[in-house]
Short mmCIF file of C-alpha atoms in Angstrom, two decimals:
data_model
loop_
_atom_site.label_atom_id
_atom_site.label_comp_id
_atom_site.label_asym_id
_atom_site.label_seq_id
_atom_site.Cartn_x
_atom_site.Cartn_y
_atom_site.Cartn_z
CA MET A 1 -23.31 14.75 -5.88
CA THR A 2 -20.71 16.70 -8.22
CA ILE A 3 -18.49 19.07 -7.04
CA THR A 4 -16.87 21.31 -9.38
CA LYS A 5 -15.28 23.55 -7.22
CA ILE A 6 -13.76 24.05 -3.47
CA ASN A 7 -13.01 27.21 -2.22
CA ARG A 8 -10.91 28.11 0.66
CA ILE A 9 -8.62 25.31 0.82
CA ARG A 10 -5.64 25.68 2.99
CA ILE A 11 -2.30 24.91 0.74
CA ASN A 12 0.84 25.58 2.93
CA ASP A 13 -0.01 28.91 4.71
CA SER A 14 -2.50 30.46 2.25
CA LEU A 15 -6.01 29.72 1.06
CA PHE A 16 -7.01 28.97 -2.28
CA ASP A 17 -9.98 27.96 -4.73
CA LEU A 18 -9.40 24.84 -6.68
CA THR A 19 -11.56 24.19 -9.64
CA LEU A 20 -12.05 20.32 -10.41
CA ASP A 21 -12.62 18.57 -13.90
CA ALA A 22 -14.12 15.13 -12.92
CA GLU A 23 -14.16 14.08 -16.22
CA LYS A 24 -10.35 14.68 -17.15
CA GLY A 25 -9.87 13.85 -13.40
CA ILE A 26 -7.36 17.09 -12.84
CA ILE A 27 -7.28 20.03 -10.89
CA SER A 28 -8.18 22.62 -13.77
CA HIS A 29 -7.61 25.89 -11.82
CA ILE A 30 -6.09 27.27 -8.76
CA ALA A 31 -6.65 30.84 -7.41
CA PRO A 32 -5.92 32.60 -4.23
CA SER A 33 -9.26 32.97 -2.22
CA ASP A 34 -10.59 36.20 -1.90
CA LYS A 35 -13.80 37.64 -0.23
CA SER A 36 -16.01 36.17 -2.68
CA SER A 37 -14.81 32.50 -1.78
CA ALA A 38 -16.96 32.24 1.30
CA GLY A 39 -20.17 30.53 0.90
CA GLU A 40 -21.48 27.78 -1.14
CA SER A 41 -23.73 26.85 -3.99
CA ALA A 42 -24.76 24.47 -6.53
CA GLY A 43 -21.39 22.27 -7.10
CA VAL A 44 -19.34 24.57 -4.76
CA LYS A 45 -18.20 23.72 -1.74
CA ASP A 46 -16.51 26.02 0.91
CA ALA A 47 -13.63 24.25 2.82
CA GLU A 48 -13.18 26.96 5.48
CA GLY A 49 -9.43 26.58 5.71
CA LEU A 50 -9.51 22.67 5.73
CA LEU A 51 -5.69 21.92 4.92
CA TYR A 52 -4.90 19.83 1.55
CA LEU A 53 -3.09 16.88 1.69
CA PRO A 54 -2.31 14.56 -1.64
CA ALA A 55 -3.89 10.96 -1.55
CA THR A 56 -1.91 8.42 -0.06
CA THR A 57 -0.48 5.18 -1.83
CA ASP A 58 -0.63 1.85 0.10
CA MET A 59 2.12 -0.38 -1.44
CA HIS A 60 1.20 -3.24 0.69
CA ILE A 61 -1.87 -5.04 1.30
CA HIS A 62 -3.80 -7.99 0.49
CA LEU A 63 -7.27 -7.48 -0.83
CA ASP A 64 -8.15 -11.37 -0.83
CA LYS A 65 -7.40 -12.18 2.70
CA HIS A 66 -9.04 -9.52 5.46
CA PHE A 67 -12.27 -10.67 7.50
CA LEU A 68 -13.56 -7.20 7.44
CA GLY A 69 -17.45 -7.34 7.79
CA GLU A 70 -17.24 -10.96 8.61
CA PRO A 71 -18.29 -12.57 11.92
CA TRP A 72 -15.66 -12.52 14.42
CA LYS A 73 -12.80 -15.12 13.75
CA PRO A 74 -10.57 -16.17 16.82
CA LEU A 75 -7.05 -16.64 15.97
CA GLN A 76 -4.27 -19.02 17.11
CA PRO A 77 -1.03 -18.59 18.43
CA PHE A 78 1.66 -18.50 15.69
CA ILE A 79 3.81 -21.70 16.26
CA THR A 80 5.47 -22.33 12.82
CA LEU A 81 4.71 -20.76 9.15
CA PRO A 82 3.32 -23.90 7.95
CA GLY A 83 0.72 -24.11 10.70
CA GLN A 84 -0.15 -20.72 10.00
CA LEU A 85 -0.31 -21.24 6.16
CA ALA A 86 -2.55 -24.43 6.50
CA PHE A 87 -4.91 -22.25 9.51
CA GLU A 88 -4.89 -19.17 7.04
CA LYS A 89 -6.32 -21.42 4.09
CA ALA A 90 -8.79 -23.22 6.31
CA MET A 91 -10.21 -19.65 7.68
CA LEU A 92 -10.51 -18.48 4.21
CA ALA A 93 -12.28 -21.30 3.05
CA SER A 94 -14.59 -20.95 5.48
CA LEU A 95 -15.83 -17.27 4.67
CA PRO A 96 -19.27 -17.13 3.20
CA THR A 97 -18.69 -14.45 1.11
CA THR A 98 -16.77 -13.98 -2.51
CA VAL A 99 -13.37 -12.65 -2.64
CA SER A 100 -14.55 -9.93 -4.73
CA GLU A 101 -17.22 -8.92 -2.17
CA ARG A 102 -14.47 -8.50 0.62
CA ALA A 103 -11.98 -6.68 -1.87
CA ARG A 104 -14.72 -4.13 -2.48
CA ARG A 105 -15.28 -3.68 1.06
CA LEU A 106 -11.56 -3.02 1.88
CA ILE A 107 -11.09 -0.88 -1.38
CA ASP A 108 -13.78 1.29 0.13
CA LEU A 109 -12.37 1.73 3.28
CA LEU A 110 -9.04 2.83 2.00
CA LEU A 111 -10.84 5.19 -0.29
CA SER A 112 -12.36 6.54 2.73
CA HIS A 113 -9.11 7.30 4.24
CA GLY A 114 -7.62 9.28 1.00
CA THR A 115 -5.63 6.28 -0.15
CA THR A 116 -6.14 6.15 -4.59
CA LYS A 117 -3.42 3.74 -5.16
CA ILE A 118 -2.50 0.38 -3.60
CA ARG A 119 -0.15 -2.84 -4.57
CA THR A 120 -2.05 -5.84 -3.66
CA HIS A 121 -0.58 -9.21 -3.11
CA VAL A 122 -3.05 -11.85 -4.20
CA ASP A 123 -2.51 -15.68 -3.28
CA VAL A 124 -2.01 -18.20 -5.89
CA ASP A 125 -1.27 -22.01 -5.36
CA PRO A 126 -2.05 -25.32 -7.32
CA GLN A 127 -5.31 -25.75 -5.11
CA ILE A 128 -6.88 -22.25 -5.49
CA GLY A 129 -5.40 -21.62 -8.82
CA ILE A 130 -5.96 -18.24 -9.98
CA SER A 131 -9.27 -17.80 -8.52
CA HIS A 132 -8.61 -14.94 -6.08
CA LEU A 133 -6.67 -13.13 -8.84
CA GLU A 134 -9.54 -13.45 -10.94
CA HIS A 135 -12.11 -11.87 -8.54
CA VAL A 136 -9.59 -9.08 -8.12
CA LEU A 137 -9.16 -8.52 -11.64
CA GLN A 138 -12.78 -7.96 -11.70
CA VAL A 139 -12.61 -5.66 -8.93
CA ARG A 140 -10.03 -3.66 -10.35
CA GLU A 141 -11.84 -3.09 -13.54
CA GLU A 142 -14.96 -2.02 -11.75
CA TYR A 143 -12.67 0.72 -9.70
CA ARG A 144 -10.49 1.77 -12.54
CA GLY A 145 -10.01 5.59 -12.88
CA ILE A 146 -10.89 5.48 -9.00
CA MET A 147 -8.73 3.36 -7.47
CA GLU A 148 -5.12 2.45 -9.11
CA ILE A 149 -4.33 -1.25 -8.21
CA GLU A 150 -0.98 -3.13 -8.70
CA ILE A 151 -1.33 -6.71 -8.42
CA VAL A 152 1.38 -9.24 -7.34
CA ALA A 153 0.77 -12.87 -8.08
CA PHE A 154 1.90 -14.20 -4.60
CA PRO A 155 2.72 -18.05 -3.88
CA GLN A 156 1.65 -17.68 -0.15
CA GLN A 157 2.68 -21.30 0.34
CA GLY A 158 6.03 -20.99 -1.06
CA LEU A 159 7.00 -20.71 -4.78
CA LEU A 160 8.83 -24.03 -4.68
CA ARG A 161 7.50 -25.54 -1.88
CA SER A 162 4.08 -25.70 -3.28
CA ASP A 163 5.31 -26.42 -6.74
CA SER A 164 3.58 -23.17 -7.78
CA LEU A 165 5.62 -22.35 -10.86
CA GLY A 166 2.54 -23.08 -13.24
CA VAL A 167 0.01 -21.38 -11.60
CA MET A 168 2.43 -18.30 -11.22
CA LYS A 169 2.78 -18.33 -15.16
CA GLU A 170 -1.22 -18.58 -15.33
CA ALA A 171 -1.45 -15.73 -13.04
CA LEU A 172 1.16 -13.52 -14.92
CA ARG A 173 -0.80 -14.36 -18.40
CA ALA A 174 -4.08 -13.43 -16.62
CA GLY A 175 -2.79 -9.80 -15.74
CA ALA A 176 -0.83 -9.87 -12.66
CA GLU A 177 2.18 -7.28 -13.11
CA TYR A 178 4.56 -8.65 -10.30
CA VAL A 179 6.10 -11.73 -9.40
CA GLY A 180 5.72 -12.40 -5.67
CA GLY A 181 7.73 -14.71 -3.41
CA VAL A 182 8.35 -15.53 0.10
CA ASP A 183 11.18 -16.71 2.49
CA PRO A 184 13.26 -17.98 0.00
CA ALA A 185 15.28 -20.11 2.82
CA GLY A 186 12.61 -20.33 5.55
CA LEU A 187 9.90 -21.61 3.17
CA ASP A 188 11.36 -22.70 0.02
CA ARG A 189 14.68 -23.87 1.64
CA GLN A 190 16.85 -22.91 -1.78
CA VAL A 191 17.48 -19.13 -1.29
CA ASP A 192 19.25 -19.01 -4.77
CA ARG A 193 16.97 -21.54 -6.89
CA SER A 194 13.84 -19.60 -5.51
CA LEU A 195 15.48 -16.21 -6.41
CA GLU A 196 16.45 -17.29 -9.64
CA THR A 197 12.85 -18.57 -10.36
CA MET A 198 11.41 -15.32 -9.57
CA PHE A 199 13.48 -13.38 -11.88
CA GLU A 200 13.08 -16.02 -14.67
CA LEU A 201 9.26 -15.72 -14.65
CA SER A 202 10.18 -11.64 -14.48
CA ALA A 203 11.99 -11.85 -17.43
CA GLU A 204 9.40 -14.36 -19.45
CA PHE A 205 6.64 -12.08 -18.74
CA ASN A 206 8.38 -8.73 -18.30
CA ALA A 207 7.16 -8.46 -14.77
CA GLY A 208 8.08 -6.76 -11.61
CA VAL A 209 9.19 -8.64 -8.46
CA ASP A 210 8.06 -8.17 -4.79
CA LEU A 211 9.16 -10.48 -2.31
CA HIS A 212 8.05 -11.06 0.98
CA LEU A 213 10.98 -11.68 3.43
CA HIS A 214 10.61 -12.49 7.05
CA ASP A 215 13.75 -14.55 7.06
CA PRO A 216 16.00 -13.23 10.10
CA GLY A 217 19.47 -11.75 10.53
CA HIS A 218 22.51 -12.55 8.16
CA LEU A 219 20.36 -15.20 6.20
CA GLY A 220 17.91 -12.51 5.32
CA LEU A 221 20.98 -10.16 4.62
CA TYR A 222 22.40 -12.49 2.27
CA THR A 223 18.76 -12.75 0.64
CA ILE A 224 18.47 -9.12 -0.04
CA SER A 225 22.29 -8.86 -1.41
CA ARG A 226 21.33 -11.84 -3.96
CA PHE A 227 17.90 -9.93 -4.78
CA ALA A 228 19.64 -6.66 -5.51
CA ASP A 229 22.40 -8.56 -7.69
CA LEU A 230 19.72 -10.23 -9.63
CA THR A 231 17.89 -7.01 -9.98
CA VAL A 232 20.93 -5.54 -11.78
CA GLN A 233 21.66 -8.56 -13.92
CA ALA A 234 18.17 -8.72 -15.13
CA GLY A 235 18.21 -4.72 -15.79
CA LYS A 236 14.76 -4.46 -13.70
CA GLY A 237 16.19 -1.72 -11.21
CA GLY A 238 13.30 0.24 -10.27
CA ARG A 239 10.86 -2.25 -10.65
CA THR A 240 11.72 -4.59 -7.78
CA ALA A 241 11.00 -4.55 -4.09
CA VAL A 242 11.67 -6.56 -0.73
CA SER A 243 8.78 -6.11 1.63
CA HIS A 244 9.20 -6.39 5.34
CA ALA A 245 12.88 -7.14 5.19
CA TYR A 246 13.11 -7.70 9.15
CA CYS A 247 16.42 -8.47 9.07
CA LEU A 248 17.66 -5.14 8.15
CA GLY A 249 16.65 -4.17 12.00
CA GLN A 250 18.43 -7.27 13.46
CA VAL A 251 22.01 -6.59 12.48
CA THR A 252 24.36 -4.10 13.20
CA GLU A 253 24.15 -0.64 11.79
CA ALA A 254 27.21 -0.92 9.93
CA GLU A 255 25.94 -4.24 8.11
CA SER A 256 22.68 -2.64 7.32
CA GLY A 257 24.39 0.48 5.99
CA GLU A 258 26.67 -1.56 3.74
CA LEU A 259 23.53 -3.38 2.02
CA ALA A 260 21.46 0.26 1.98
CA LYS A 261 24.35 1.17 -0.51
CA GLN A 262 23.80 -1.91 -2.42
CA LEU A 263 20.12 -1.41 -2.55
CA LYS A 264 20.53 2.23 -3.91
CA ASP A 265 22.86 1.35 -6.69
CA SER A 266 20.50 -1.54 -7.78
CA ASN A 267 17.54 0.67 -7.16
CA VAL A 268 15.53 -2.12 -5.02
CA ALA A 269 12.79 -0.34 -2.96
CA ILE A 270 12.04 -1.58 0.72
CA ILE A 271 8.30 -1.67 1.69
CA THR A 272 7.48 -1.85 5.36
CA SER A 273 4.32 -2.10 7.26
CA VAL A 274 5.88 -0.58 10.71
CA PRO A 275 5.52 -3.49 12.92
CA LEU A 276 5.62 -2.67 16.71
CA ASP A 277 6.23 -6.78 17.73
CA ARG A 278 9.93 -7.07 16.02
CA PRO A 279 12.69 -4.85 14.61
CA MET A 280 11.81 -3.43 11.28
CA PRO A 281 14.63 -1.73 8.60
CA ARG A 282 16.26 1.16 9.69
CA VAL A 283 14.12 3.66 7.46
CA ASP A 284 16.19 6.83 8.70
CA GLN A 285 19.37 4.90 7.43
CA LEU A 286 17.85 3.72 4.03
CA VAL A 287 16.30 7.17 3.20
CA ALA A 288 19.48 8.96 4.07
CA GLU A 289 21.29 6.73 1.54
CA GLY A 290 19.02 7.49 -0.96
CA VAL A 291 17.01 4.00 -1.09
CA ARG A 292 13.08 4.09 -1.97
CA VAL A 293 11.14 3.32 0.96
CA HIS A 294 7.18 3.03 0.88
CA VAL A 295 4.73 2.01 3.43
CA GLY A 296 1.83 -0.64 3.53
CA SER A 297 -0.80 -1.56 5.89
CA ASP A 298 -0.12 -5.75 5.10
CA ASN A 299 -2.55 -7.38 7.41
CA ILE A 300 -5.74 -5.83 8.17
CA LEU A 301 -8.19 -8.03 10.70
CA ASP A 302 -7.09 -11.28 8.79
CA ALA A 303 -5.78 -15.06 10.10
CA TRP A 304 -2.40 -13.30 11.06
CA SER A 305 -3.60 -10.25 13.23
CA PRO A 306 -6.67 -8.64 14.22
CA PHE A 307 -5.43 -5.20 14.16
CA GLY A 308 -5.11 -2.60 11.25
CA ASN A 309 -7.43 -0.15 9.81
CA GLY A 310 -6.24 0.81 6.24
CA ASP A 311 -5.42 4.33 7.41
CA LEU A 312 -2.05 5.32 5.83
CA LEU A 313 -1.68 8.82 7.35
CA ALA A 314 -2.07 7.02 10.83
CA ARG A 315 0.60 4.54 9.98
CA GLY A 316 2.76 7.14 8.76
CA ALA A 317 2.35 9.00 12.08
CA LYS A 318 3.29 5.61 13.67
CA LEU A 319 6.71 5.33 11.90
CA ALA A 320 7.52 9.01 12.53
CA GLU A 321 6.97 8.39 16.16
CA LYS A 322 9.00 4.85 16.23
CA PHE A 323 11.80 6.83 15.11
CA GLY A 324 11.54 9.83 16.90
CA TRP A 325 11.13 12.09 14.07
CA ILE A 326 9.69 15.22 15.76
CA LEU A 327 11.32 17.91 13.65
CA ASP A 328 9.46 19.65 11.07
CA GLU A 329 11.93 18.34 8.36
CA ALA A 330 11.59 14.40 9.46
CA LEU A 331 7.80 14.94 9.55
CA LEU A 332 7.46 16.25 6.23
CA GLN A 333 10.18 13.61 4.73
CA THR A 334 7.67 11.06 6.37
CA TYR A 335 4.68 12.12 4.10
CA SER A 336 6.67 11.36 1.09
CA LEU A 337 7.06 7.56 2.22
CA ILE A 338 3.23 7.11 2.34
CA SER A 339 2.18 9.57 -0.85
CA ALA A 340 3.58 10.02 -4.56
CA GLY A 341 1.74 13.35 -4.54
CA LYS A 342 2.59 16.92 -4.38
CA LEU A 343 1.73 18.94 -1.33
CA THR A 344 1.73 22.09 -3.36
CA PRO A 345 -0.74 21.09 -6.13
CA GLU A 346 -0.66 22.78 -9.63
CA ALA A 347 -3.03 23.17 -12.49
CA GLY A 348 -3.22 20.14 -14.61
CA ASP A 349 -2.48 17.50 -11.48
CA THR A 350 -4.60 14.64 -10.65
CA ALA A 351 -7.37 15.80 -8.29
CA SER A 352 -6.84 12.84 -6.02
CA PHE A 353 -6.17 14.42 -2.44
CA MET A 354 -7.84 15.01 0.96
CA LEU A 355 -9.00 17.75 3.36
CA VAL A 356 -8.42 17.57 6.99
CA SER A 357 -8.48 19.94 10.10
CA ALA A 358 -4.88 20.69 10.60
CA VAL A 359 -2.61 23.63 11.04
CA ASN A 360 0.01 22.53 8.28
CA THR A 361 1.25 19.23 7.03
CA LYS A 362 3.59 18.47 10.03
CA HIS A 363 0.77 18.69 12.24
CA ALA A 364 -1.52 16.57 9.94
CA MET A 365 1.45 13.94 9.93
CA ALA A 366 1.70 13.90 13.91
CA SER A 367 -1.88 13.80 14.56
CA ALA A 368 -3.60 11.72 11.52
CA PRO A 369 -6.93 13.56 11.98
CA VAL A 370 -10.37 12.36 10.50
CA ARG A 371 -10.45 12.87 6.78
CA GLU A 372 -13.16 15.76 6.26
CA ALA A 373 -13.19 14.69 2.51
CA ALA A 374 -11.03 12.47 -0.01
CA PHE A 375 -11.26 12.82 -3.52
CA SER A 376 -9.97 10.41 -6.21
CA SER A 377 -9.71 11.95 -9.98
CA GLY A 378 -11.75 14.73 -9.08
CA LYS A 379 -14.43 12.37 -7.47
CA LEU A 380 -15.77 12.56 -3.85
CA VAL A 381 -14.99 9.06 -2.55
CA GLY A 382 -15.03 9.58 1.26
CA GLY A 383 -14.59 11.52 4.61
CA LYS A 384 -17.42 13.28 6.19
CA TRP A 385 -18.42 15.18 3.24
CA ALA A 386 -19.37 11.94 1.73
CA GLU A 387 -20.84 10.51 4.93
CA ALA A 388 -23.09 13.56 5.12
CA LEU A 389 -24.73 12.62 1.57
CA PRO A 390 -28.23 11.50 1.47
CA LYS A 391 -28.16 7.72 1.26
CA ALA A 392 -29.64 8.06 -2.22
CA ASP A 393 -26.41 9.65 -3.60
CA HIS A 394 -23.91 7.03 -1.93
CA ALA A 395 -24.66 4.56 -4.91
CA GLY A 396 -23.40 6.89 -7.54
CA LEU A 397 -20.63 8.50 -5.29
CA MET A 398 -17.70 7.39 -7.40
CA ILE A 399 -19.40 7.45 -10.71
#
């Protein structure tokens, strides 16, 4: 089903009619609604006052590691990181489906929630080589124009610990755009050498860097500070990020505030999954200092956690609730952490958005309502409108 126009969409406090150009993937025209806007016809849908929200962006996810659609997998208690890594490898190797099959499942789920851009970390190591990456690259081509996918070559077993330098180079040659890393102290046991190796790879392949950092307290603080120094030395400002960074919530406010200034000056982003079971970065402090902050789903039903549903709007609501952001200004600020889109669209903008039943953006941010419709580049990709289509139409939903 091709939808060329949607009438009576609520944008801020008024109703508008949006004309979509699916071929160009844009909103080609926006006009105030009038009496003639009510009702539907071929290619025209009546939103009846549903609220417009720009599509969300999930900046930390693992397309290759989840168990969605698989038989239930009992987990084990986390005791040591090396033990958990071995457990995960065994679990993934036991799955009967391919990485590409599982990646499609998760992408479809994300699209249904209104997410149209993701950054995925994809495991590489000397044992599996770049096999996971090859599957994800194939799927990225299948979803091109629908889901924007950034790929991080991720040495989950430790960049130095698993001797993954060679396979990382192979992954970057194959098409990964970011160098990944994990716990330079806790896993690689060589903070400076681990970080310097990441940035050497970044320079060689003109790639960004996105570091998983679970190392705690002042050890983690030192690691982030060195990461920021290397970002400046490499001229990579705006192209690097530290994911998780629990340490920023484990030190004093004065200490994290000092590092926030360095992050701002070096243009290093912090990406959080909003964990409930441990300290997390003081997002309010980071935002106030001008640090770029993004939100990601991270684990979704995998070897690490049975939780997660890929709904960035719900995760943003969790972030706002955790920090007590109840004022309108704070709720609006939260939306900017889960989306790069504009709350007030203009003609010519990419037609990637969702429609929800909410009074306004603040209400939607707090309540995370069901998606009535989700569009990517002018194409219906999820929500109740898509679910209501005849099964025969679903195969061509995103074409």
